[in-house]
Coordinates of C-alpha atoms and ligand atoms in Angstrom, one line a residue:
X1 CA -58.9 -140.5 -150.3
X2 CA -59.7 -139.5 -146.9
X3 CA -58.2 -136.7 -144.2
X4 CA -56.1 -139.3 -142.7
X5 CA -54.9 -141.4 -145.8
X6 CA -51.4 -141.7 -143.8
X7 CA -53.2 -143.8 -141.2
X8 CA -53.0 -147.0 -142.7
X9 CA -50.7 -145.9 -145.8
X10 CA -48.2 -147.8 -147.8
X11 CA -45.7 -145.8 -148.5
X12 CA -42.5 -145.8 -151.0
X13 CA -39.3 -144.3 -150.4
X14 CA -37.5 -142.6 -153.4
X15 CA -33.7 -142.2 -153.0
X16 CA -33.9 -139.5 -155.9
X17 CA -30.3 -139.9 -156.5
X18 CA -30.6 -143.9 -157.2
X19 CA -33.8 -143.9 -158.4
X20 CA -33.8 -143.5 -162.3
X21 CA -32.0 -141.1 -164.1
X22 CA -33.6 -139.4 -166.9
X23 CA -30.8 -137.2 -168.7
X24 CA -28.1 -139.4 -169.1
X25 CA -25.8 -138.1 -166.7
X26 CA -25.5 -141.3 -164.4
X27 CA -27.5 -139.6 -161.2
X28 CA -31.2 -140.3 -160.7
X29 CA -33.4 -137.1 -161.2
X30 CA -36.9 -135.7 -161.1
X31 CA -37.3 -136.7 -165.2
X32 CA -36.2 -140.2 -164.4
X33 CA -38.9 -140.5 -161.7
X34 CA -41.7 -139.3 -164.0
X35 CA -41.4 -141.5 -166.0
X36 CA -41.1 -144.2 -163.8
X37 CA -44.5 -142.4 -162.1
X38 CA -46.9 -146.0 -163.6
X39 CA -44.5 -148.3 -161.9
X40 CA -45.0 -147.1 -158.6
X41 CA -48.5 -146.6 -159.7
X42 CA -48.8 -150.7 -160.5
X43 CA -46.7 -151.7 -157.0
X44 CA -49.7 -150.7 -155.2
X45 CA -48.6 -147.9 -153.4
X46 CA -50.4 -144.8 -151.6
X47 CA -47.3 -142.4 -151.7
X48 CA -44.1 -141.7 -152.5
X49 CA -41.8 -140.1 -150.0
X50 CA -38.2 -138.3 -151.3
X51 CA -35.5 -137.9 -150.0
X52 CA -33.9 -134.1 -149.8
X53 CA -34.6 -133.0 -153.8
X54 CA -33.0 -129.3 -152.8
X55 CA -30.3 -127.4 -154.0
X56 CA -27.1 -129.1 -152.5
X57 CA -23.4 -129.5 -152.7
X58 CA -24.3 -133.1 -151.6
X59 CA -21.9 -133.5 -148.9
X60 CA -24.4 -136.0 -147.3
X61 CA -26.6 -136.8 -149.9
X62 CA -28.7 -134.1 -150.4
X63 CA -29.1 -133.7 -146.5
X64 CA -27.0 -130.6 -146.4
X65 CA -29.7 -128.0 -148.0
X66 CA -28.7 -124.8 -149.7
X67 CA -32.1 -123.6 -150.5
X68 CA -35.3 -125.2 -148.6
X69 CA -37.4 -123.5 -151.2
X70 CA -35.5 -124.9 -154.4
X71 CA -34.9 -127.9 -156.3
X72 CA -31.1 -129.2 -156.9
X73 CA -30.1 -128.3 -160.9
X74 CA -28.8 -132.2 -161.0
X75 CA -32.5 -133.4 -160.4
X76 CA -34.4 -130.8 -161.9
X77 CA -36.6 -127.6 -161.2
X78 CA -39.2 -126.4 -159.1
X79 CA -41.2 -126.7 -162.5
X80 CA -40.7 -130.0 -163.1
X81 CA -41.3 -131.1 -159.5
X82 CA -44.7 -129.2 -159.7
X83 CA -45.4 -130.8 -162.6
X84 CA -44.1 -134.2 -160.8
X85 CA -46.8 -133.2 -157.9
X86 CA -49.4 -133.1 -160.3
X87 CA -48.7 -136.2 -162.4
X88 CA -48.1 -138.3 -158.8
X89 CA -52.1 -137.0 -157.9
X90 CA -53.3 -137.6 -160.9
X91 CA -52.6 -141.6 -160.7
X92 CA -54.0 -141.1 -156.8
X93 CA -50.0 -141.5 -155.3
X94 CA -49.4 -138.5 -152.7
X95 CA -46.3 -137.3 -152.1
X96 CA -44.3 -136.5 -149.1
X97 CA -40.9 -134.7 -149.4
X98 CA -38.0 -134.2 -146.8
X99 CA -37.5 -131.4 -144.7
X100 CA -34.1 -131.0 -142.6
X101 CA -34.4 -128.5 -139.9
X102 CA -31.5 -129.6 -137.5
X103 CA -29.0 -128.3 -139.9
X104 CA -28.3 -126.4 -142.9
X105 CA -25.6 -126.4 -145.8
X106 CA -22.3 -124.4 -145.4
X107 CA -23.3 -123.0 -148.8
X108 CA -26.6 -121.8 -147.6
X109 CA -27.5 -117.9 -147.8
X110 CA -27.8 -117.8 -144.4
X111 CA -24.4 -119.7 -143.6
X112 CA -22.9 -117.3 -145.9
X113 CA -24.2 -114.1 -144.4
X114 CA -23.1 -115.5 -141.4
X115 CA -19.5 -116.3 -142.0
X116 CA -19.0 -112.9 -143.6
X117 CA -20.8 -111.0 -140.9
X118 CA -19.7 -112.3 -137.0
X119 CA -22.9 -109.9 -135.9
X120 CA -24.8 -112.3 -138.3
X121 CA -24.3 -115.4 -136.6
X122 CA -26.9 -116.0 -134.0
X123 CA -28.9 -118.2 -136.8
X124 CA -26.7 -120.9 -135.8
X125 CA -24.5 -122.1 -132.8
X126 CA -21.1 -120.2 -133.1
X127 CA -19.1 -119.6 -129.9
X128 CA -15.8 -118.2 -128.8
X129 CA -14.2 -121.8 -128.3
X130 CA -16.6 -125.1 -128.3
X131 CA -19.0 -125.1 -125.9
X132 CA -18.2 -129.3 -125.2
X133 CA -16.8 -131.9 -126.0
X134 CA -19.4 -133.6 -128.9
X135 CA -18.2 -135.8 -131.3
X136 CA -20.4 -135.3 -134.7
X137 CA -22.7 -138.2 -135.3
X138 CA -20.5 -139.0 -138.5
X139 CA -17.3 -139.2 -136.6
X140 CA -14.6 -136.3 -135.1
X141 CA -15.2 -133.1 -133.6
X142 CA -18.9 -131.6 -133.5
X143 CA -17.5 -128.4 -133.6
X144 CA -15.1 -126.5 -136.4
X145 CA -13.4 -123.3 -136.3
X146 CA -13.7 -121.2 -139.3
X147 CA -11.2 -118.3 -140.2
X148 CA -11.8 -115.5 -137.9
X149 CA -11.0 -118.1 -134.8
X150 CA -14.9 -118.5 -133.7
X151 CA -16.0 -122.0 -134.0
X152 CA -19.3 -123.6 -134.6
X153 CA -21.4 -126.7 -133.9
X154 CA -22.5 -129.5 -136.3
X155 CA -24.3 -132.7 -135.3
X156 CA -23.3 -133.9 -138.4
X157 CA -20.9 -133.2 -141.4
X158 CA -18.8 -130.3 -141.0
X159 CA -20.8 -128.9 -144.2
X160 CA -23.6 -129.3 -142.0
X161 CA -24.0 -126.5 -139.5
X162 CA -27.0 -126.3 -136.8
X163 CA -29.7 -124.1 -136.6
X164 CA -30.0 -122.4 -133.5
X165 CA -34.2 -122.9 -132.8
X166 CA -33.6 -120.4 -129.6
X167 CA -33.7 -117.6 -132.6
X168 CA -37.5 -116.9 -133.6
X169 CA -35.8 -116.3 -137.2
X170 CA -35.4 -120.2 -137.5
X171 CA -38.7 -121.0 -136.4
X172 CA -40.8 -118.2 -138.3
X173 CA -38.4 -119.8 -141.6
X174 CA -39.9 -123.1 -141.3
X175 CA -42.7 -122.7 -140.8
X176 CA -42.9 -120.6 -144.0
X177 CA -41.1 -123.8 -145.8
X178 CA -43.6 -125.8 -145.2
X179 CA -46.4 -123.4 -146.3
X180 CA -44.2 -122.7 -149.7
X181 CA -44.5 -126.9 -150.0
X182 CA -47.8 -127.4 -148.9
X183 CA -49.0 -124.6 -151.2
X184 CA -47.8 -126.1 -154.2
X185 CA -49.0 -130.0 -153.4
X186 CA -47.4 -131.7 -151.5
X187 CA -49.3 -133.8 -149.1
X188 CA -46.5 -134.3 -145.8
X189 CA -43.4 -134.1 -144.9
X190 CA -40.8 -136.2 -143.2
X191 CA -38.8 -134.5 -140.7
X192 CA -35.1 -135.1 -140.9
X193 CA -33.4 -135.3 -137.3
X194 CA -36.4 -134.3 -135.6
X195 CA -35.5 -134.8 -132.0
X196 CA -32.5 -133.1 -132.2
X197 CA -33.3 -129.4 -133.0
X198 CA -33.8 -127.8 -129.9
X199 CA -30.5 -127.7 -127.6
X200 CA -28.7 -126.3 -124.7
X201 CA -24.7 -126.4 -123.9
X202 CA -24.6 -129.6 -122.4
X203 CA -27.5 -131.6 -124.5
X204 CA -29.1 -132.0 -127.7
X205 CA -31.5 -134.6 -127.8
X206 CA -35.0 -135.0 -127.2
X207 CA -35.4 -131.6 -125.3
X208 CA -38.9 -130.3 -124.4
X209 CA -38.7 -127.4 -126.1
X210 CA -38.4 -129.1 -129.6
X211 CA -42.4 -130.3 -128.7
X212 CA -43.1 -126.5 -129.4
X213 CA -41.8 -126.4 -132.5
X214 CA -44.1 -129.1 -133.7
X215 CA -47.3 -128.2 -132.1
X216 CA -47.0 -124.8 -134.2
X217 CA -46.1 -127.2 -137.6
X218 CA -49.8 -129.3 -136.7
X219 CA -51.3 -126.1 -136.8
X220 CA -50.0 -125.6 -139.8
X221 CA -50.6 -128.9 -141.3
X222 CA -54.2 -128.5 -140.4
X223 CA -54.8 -125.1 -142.1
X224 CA -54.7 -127.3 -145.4
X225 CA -55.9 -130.3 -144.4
X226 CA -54.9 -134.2 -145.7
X227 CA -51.6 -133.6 -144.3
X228 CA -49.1 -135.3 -143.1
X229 CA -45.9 -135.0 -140.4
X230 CA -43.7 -138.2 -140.3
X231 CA -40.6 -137.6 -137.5
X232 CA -37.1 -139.5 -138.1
X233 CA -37.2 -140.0 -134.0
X234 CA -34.4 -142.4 -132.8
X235 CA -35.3 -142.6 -128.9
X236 CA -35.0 -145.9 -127.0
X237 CA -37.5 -144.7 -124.4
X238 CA -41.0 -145.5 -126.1
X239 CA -42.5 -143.1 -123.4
X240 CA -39.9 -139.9 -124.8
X241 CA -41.1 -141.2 -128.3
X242 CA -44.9 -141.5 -127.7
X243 CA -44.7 -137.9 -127.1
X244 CA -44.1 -136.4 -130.3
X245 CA -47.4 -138.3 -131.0
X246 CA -50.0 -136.7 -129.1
X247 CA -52.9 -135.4 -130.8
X248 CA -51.7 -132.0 -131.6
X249 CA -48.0 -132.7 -132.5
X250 CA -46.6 -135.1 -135.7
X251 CA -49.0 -137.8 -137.0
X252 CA -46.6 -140.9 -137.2
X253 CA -43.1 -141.2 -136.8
X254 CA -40.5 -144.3 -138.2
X255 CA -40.7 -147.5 -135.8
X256 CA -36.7 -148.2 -135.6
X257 CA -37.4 -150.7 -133.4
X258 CA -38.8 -152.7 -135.9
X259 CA -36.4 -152.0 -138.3
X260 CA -33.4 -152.6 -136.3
X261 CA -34.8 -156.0 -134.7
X262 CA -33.4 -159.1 -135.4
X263 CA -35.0 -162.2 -137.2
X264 CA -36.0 -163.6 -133.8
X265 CA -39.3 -164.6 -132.9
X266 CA -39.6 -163.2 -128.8
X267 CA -37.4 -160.0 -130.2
X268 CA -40.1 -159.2 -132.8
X269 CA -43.1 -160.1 -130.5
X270 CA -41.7 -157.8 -127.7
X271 CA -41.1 -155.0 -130.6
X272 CA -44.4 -155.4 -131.9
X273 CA -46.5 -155.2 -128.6
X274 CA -44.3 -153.0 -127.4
X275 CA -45.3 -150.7 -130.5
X276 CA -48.9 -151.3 -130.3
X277 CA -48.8 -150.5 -126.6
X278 CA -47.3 -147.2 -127.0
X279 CA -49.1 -145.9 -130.2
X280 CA -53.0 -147.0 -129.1
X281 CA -53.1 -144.7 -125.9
X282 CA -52.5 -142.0 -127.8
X283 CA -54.5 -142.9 -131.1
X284 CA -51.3 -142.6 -133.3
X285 CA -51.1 -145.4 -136.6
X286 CA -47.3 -147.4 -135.8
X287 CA -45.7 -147.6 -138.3
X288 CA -43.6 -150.6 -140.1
X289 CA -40.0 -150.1 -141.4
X290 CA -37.8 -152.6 -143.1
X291 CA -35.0 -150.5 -145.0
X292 CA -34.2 -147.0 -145.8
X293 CA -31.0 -145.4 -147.3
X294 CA -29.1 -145.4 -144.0
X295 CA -29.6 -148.9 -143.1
X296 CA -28.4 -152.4 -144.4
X297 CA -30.6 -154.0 -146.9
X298 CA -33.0 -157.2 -145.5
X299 CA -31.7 -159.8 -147.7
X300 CA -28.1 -159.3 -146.2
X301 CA -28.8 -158.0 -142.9
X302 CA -31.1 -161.5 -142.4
X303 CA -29.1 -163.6 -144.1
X304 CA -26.1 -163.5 -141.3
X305 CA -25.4 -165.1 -137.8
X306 CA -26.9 -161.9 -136.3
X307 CA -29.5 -160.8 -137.5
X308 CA -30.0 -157.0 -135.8
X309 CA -29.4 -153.7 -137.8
X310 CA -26.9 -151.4 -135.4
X311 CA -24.5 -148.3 -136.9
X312 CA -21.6 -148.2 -136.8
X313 CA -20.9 -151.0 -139.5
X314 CA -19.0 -153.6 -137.4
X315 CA -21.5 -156.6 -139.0
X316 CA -20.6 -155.3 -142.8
X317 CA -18.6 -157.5 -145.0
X318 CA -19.2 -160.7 -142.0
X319 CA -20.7 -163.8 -143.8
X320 CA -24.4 -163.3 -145.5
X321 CA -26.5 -166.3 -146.7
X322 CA -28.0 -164.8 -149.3
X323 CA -30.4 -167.1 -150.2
X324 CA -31.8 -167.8 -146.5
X325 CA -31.9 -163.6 -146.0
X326 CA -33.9 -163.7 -148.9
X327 CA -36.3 -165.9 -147.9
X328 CA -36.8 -164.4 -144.5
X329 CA -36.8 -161.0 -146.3
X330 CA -40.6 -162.1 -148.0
X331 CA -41.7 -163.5 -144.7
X332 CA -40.7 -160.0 -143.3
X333 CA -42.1 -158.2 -145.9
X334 CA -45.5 -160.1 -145.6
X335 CA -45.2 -159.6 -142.0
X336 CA -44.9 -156.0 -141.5
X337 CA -48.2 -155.6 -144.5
X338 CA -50.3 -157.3 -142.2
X339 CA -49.6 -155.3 -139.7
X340 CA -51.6 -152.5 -137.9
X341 CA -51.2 -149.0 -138.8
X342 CA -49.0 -148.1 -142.2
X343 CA -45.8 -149.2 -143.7
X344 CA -42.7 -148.7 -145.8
X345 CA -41.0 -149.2 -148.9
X346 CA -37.2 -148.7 -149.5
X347 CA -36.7 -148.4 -153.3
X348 CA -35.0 -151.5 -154.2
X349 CA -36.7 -153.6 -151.3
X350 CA -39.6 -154.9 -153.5
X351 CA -36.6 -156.4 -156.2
X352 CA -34.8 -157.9 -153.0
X353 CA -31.4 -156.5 -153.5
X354 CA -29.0 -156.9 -151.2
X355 CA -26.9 -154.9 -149.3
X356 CA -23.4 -154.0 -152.4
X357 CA -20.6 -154.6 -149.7
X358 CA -17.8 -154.6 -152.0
X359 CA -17.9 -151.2 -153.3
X360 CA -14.3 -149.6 -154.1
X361 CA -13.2 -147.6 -151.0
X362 CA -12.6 -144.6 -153.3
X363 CA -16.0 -144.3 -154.9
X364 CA -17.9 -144.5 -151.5
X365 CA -19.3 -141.0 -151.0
X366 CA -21.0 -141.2 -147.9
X367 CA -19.6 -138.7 -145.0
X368 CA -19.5 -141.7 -142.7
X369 CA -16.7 -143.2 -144.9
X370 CA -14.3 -140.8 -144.8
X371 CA -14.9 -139.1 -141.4
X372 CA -14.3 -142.6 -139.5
X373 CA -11.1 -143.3 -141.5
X374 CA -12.7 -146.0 -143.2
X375 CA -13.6 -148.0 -139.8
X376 CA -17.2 -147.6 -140.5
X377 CA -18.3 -148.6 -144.3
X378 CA -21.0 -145.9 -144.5
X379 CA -24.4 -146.4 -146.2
X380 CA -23.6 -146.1 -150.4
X381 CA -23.9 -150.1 -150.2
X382 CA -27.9 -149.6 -149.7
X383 CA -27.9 -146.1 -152.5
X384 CA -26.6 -148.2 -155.7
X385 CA -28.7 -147.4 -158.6
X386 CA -31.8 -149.6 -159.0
X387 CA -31.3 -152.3 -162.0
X388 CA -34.9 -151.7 -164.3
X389 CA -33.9 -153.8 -167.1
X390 CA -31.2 -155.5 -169.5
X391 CA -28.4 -158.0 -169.2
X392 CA -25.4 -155.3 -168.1
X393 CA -25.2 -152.0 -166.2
X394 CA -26.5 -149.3 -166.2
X395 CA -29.4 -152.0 -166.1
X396 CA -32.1 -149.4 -167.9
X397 CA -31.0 -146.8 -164.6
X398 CA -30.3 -144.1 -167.6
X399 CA -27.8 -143.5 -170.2
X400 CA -24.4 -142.4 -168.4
X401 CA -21.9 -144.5 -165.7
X402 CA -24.3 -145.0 -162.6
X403 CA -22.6 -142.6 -160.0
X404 CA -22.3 -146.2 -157.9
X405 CA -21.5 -149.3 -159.7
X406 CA -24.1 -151.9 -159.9
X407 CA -23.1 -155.9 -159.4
X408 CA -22.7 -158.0 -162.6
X409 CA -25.4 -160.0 -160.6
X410 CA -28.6 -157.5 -161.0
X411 CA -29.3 -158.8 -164.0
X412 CA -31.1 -161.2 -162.9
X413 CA -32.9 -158.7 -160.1
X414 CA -34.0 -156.5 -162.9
X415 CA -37.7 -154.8 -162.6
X416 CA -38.2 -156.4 -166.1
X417 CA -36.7 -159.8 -165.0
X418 CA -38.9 -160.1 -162.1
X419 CA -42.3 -158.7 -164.0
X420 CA -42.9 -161.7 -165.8
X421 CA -41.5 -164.2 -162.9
X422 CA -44.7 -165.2 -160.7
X423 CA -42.5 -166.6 -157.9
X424 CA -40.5 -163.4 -158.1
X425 CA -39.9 -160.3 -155.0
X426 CA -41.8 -157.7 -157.4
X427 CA -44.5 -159.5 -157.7
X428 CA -45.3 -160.4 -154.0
X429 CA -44.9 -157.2 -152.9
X430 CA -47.0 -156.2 -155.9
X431 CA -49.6 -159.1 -154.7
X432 CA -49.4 -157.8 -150.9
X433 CA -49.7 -154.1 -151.5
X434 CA -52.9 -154.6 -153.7
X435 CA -54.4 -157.3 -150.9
X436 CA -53.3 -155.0 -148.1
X437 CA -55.2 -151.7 -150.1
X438 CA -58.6 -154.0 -148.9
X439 CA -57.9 -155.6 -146.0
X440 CA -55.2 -154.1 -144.1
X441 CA -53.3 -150.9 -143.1
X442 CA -55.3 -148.9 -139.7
X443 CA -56.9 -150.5 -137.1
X444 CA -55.8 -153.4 -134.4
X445 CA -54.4 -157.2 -133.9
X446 CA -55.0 -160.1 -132.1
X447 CA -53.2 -162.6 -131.8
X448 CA -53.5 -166.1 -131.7
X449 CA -51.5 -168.9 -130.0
X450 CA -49.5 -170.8 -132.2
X451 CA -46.3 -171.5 -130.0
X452 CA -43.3 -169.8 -129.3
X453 CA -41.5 -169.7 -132.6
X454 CA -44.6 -168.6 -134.2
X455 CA -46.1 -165.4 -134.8
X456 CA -49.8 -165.4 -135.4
X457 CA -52.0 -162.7 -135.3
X458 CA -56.0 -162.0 -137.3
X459 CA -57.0 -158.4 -137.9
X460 CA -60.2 -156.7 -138.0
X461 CA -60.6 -157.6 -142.2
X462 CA -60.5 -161.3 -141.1
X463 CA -57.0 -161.7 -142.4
X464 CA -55.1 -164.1 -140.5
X465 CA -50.8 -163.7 -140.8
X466 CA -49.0 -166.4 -139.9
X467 CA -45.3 -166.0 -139.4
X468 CA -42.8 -169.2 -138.8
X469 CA -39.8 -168.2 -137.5
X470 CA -39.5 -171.8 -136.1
X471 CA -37.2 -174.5 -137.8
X472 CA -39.8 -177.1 -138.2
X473 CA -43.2 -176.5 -140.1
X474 CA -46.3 -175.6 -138.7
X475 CA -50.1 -176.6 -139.6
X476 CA -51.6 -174.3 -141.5
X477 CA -54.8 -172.6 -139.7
X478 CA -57.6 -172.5 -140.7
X479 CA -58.9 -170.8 -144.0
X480 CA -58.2 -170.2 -147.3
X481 CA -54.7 -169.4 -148.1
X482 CA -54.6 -166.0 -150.1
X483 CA -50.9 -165.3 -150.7
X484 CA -47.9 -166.7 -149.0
X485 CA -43.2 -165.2 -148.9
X486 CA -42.6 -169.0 -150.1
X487 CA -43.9 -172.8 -150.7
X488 CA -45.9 -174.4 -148.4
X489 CA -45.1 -178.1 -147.4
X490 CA -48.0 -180.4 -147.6
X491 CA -50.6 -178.1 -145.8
X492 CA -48.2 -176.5 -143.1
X493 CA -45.9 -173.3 -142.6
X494 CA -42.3 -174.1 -143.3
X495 CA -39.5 -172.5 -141.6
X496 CA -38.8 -168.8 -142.5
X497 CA -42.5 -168.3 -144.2
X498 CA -45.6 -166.0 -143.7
X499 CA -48.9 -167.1 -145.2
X500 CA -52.5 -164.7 -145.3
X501 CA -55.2 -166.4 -144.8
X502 CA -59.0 -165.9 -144.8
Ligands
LIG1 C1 -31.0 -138.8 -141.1 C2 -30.9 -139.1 -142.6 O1 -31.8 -140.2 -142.9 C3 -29.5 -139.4 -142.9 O2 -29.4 -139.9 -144.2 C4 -28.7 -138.1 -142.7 O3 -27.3 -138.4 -143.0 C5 -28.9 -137.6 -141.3 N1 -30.3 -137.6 -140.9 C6 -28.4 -136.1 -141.2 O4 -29.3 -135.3 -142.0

């Protein structure tokens, strides 16, 4: 594969803890993924990115890292994730892993050294009394006060304290991180929280300063060449985000835009021009993003009234047409393939689950929960187990009680059900992800006129997508029709459908 594979890359997210568990003890891990290494292989996929596989106490999922350079006992060791390294290159997959540098683990060594040392501290953002008034991103207080009376900042979880990038300790760490990775294979990293490192008293988002930070990591990157830096950047001023995408800074970053956008065909025109408009100046690949583990899954989110993905949870539990969000979901997939640039898989997408909405209160684990009161649902509904095969849970995820219970209803969303089902989600992403390999991923659009409820575009390959978003169907165009998210109706597009063409 070339230098710049992640250009027009599909690319697979792996929720480690949900993924497939291969010991028995009802939590995915690094043994269940191996094994699982052929069907991500088969999907069609270029890589695989995980989420945090470090040591943890997993007080947000893995994001609160005890050890940067280690792997977390329930998933494994750093053995076995070299050997996973190897095994995902030798079937041609690369692999990109998670790195958090806006915040740590209370449990790390540092945090540690820190607490028990007050001269210690300047690793981190500890003060007399708080420095404002910041509410954490989870809910409460950003700041908590630990015994001595001094208090410190988190963005996040209160097991989550922040790195203070003024200290040249923090930078000079990272940067050795990512060597440790890069040296033993891995091919990129996705960069938890990346606007948020740098801060002063009064604000901590999207400083200059943190574009320093990631000029040195490009240089870094480009020592070993073939590698990738993905930013988690949440901005909603596409100028602010462009600039963590020039030339000597990260290569892509996640289009939330896209993601968050309702089923609406002006909303997902605007998003989509306004995407292409701000990554072409600069010669950055957008990307396309449907799900990940902090978001509502497709099937539900397009199944209700309204449509858009926004935190906080006040659309969970409203009414969800299933059937209809499941339809639109294939037309979405099919639509963010065709695409310029590369795109995303959620775990779990490609078998069209749905969002679980009805777990107990008491076995949600997510921070989110518990730190609203309850108000906001949290994101376990999207991190259930995946379903691989049989008629009851655990659904083939590995011996033990899945660490979230799976719905009665997954039998029928199995991998195995859906292998052998033509019409089935697995196999049209599997169908996609092969075509796209040929003709799609990097380069441009453009579209063609096909009415307002309509979005039609042909890239370079000759592909032509056809999205109806419209109520009514529409002709087909011209061509021969080379996969389509649903039935067509006599030669036309009906409602809620994509169709290739060629
Ligand atoms: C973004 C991650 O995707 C999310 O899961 C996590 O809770 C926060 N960053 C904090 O690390």
């Amino acid at each position: 594969m070339s230098q710049t594979w992640w250009r027009g890359a599909a690319i697979y997210q792996v929720y480690l803890r949900s993924f497939a568990d291969g010991n028995g003890d009802g939590i995915g891990d690094l043994a269940g993924l191996r094994a699982r290494l052929p069907y991500l292989r088969d999907l069609g996929i270029d890589a695989v990115w995980l989420n945090p596989w470090y040591p943890s106490p997993m007080a947000d999922g893995g994001y609160d890292v005890a050890d940067y350079r280690g792997i977390e006992p329930v998933f494994g060791t750093l053995a076995e994730a070299e050997r996973f390294i190897e095994e995902a290159h030798a079937l041609g997959l690369k692999v990109i892993i998670d790195v958090v540098p806006n915040h740590s683990s209370t449990e790390s060594a540092w945090f540690k050294e820190a607490l028990a040392d007050p001269a210690r501290r300047d690793r981190f953002w500890f003060s007399d009394e708080p420095l404002n008034d910041w509410q954490s991103i989870f809910g409460g207080p950003a700041w908590t006060q630990v015994p001595d009376g001094q208090w410190y900042l988190h963005l996040f979880a209160p097991e989550q304290p922040d790195f203070n990038w003024a200290n040249p300790e923090v930078h000079r760490e990272f940067e050795d991180v990512l060597r440790f990775w890069f040296e033993r294979g891995v091919d990129g990293f996705r960069i938890d929280s990346a606007a948020l490192l740098v801060k002063s008293d009064t604000a901590y988002e999207d400083l200059d300063g943190v574009h320093d930070v990631y000029r040195r990591w490009r240089e870094i990157a480009d020592e070993y060449g073939g590698r990738v830096l993905i930013g988690e950047v949440w901005l909603p001023d596409q100028e602010r985000f462009a600039r963590y995408l020039r030339p000597d800074e990260l290569h892509t970053a996640f289009n939330f835009d896209f993601l968050s956008c309702p089923w609406d065909p002006a909303e997902l025109r605007r998003v989509i021009d306004l995407t292409l408009a701000t990554h072409t100046p600069i010669g950055a690949p957008p990307t396309w993003v449907l799900s990940n583990h902090d978001v509502t899954r497709p099937v539900t989110r397009y199944g209700r009234a309204d449509t858009a993905f926004e935190h906080g949870g006040r659309l969970h539990g409203t009414p969800s047409d299933l059937e209809l969000g499941y339809r639109r979901a294939r037309a979405a997939a099919l639509l963010a393939m065709a695409l310029p640039g590369s795109v995303y898989v959620y775990q779990g997408e490609e078998l069209g689950l749905p969002e679980v909405e009805d777990l107990p209160d008491e076995l949600r684990q997510d921070p989110m929960h518990a730190r609203s009161g309850g108000a906001n649902p949290g994101r376990d509904g999207c991190r259930v187990p995946l379903p691989w095969s049989g008629e009851e849970p655990p659904f083939g995820f590995g011996g033990g009680t899945p660490w979230l219970p799976q719905p009665e209803s997954w039998r029928k969303l199995t991998a195995e059900a859906q292998r052998t089902d033509l019409g089935s989600m697995l196999n049209l992403y599997r169908s996609a992800l092969r075509l796209r390999r040929g003709l799609l991923g990097d380069g441009t659009l453009t579209w063609l006129p096909m009415g307002e409820r309509v979005l039609a575009f042909t890239r370079d390959s000759g592909l032509t997508c056809v999205t109806n978003l419209g109520p009514t169907p529409v002709p087909l165009p011209p061509g021969r029709v080379l996969l389509a998210s649903g039935p067509l109706d006599d030669g036309a597009v009906p409602s809620d459908t994509t169709v290739w063409l060629t």
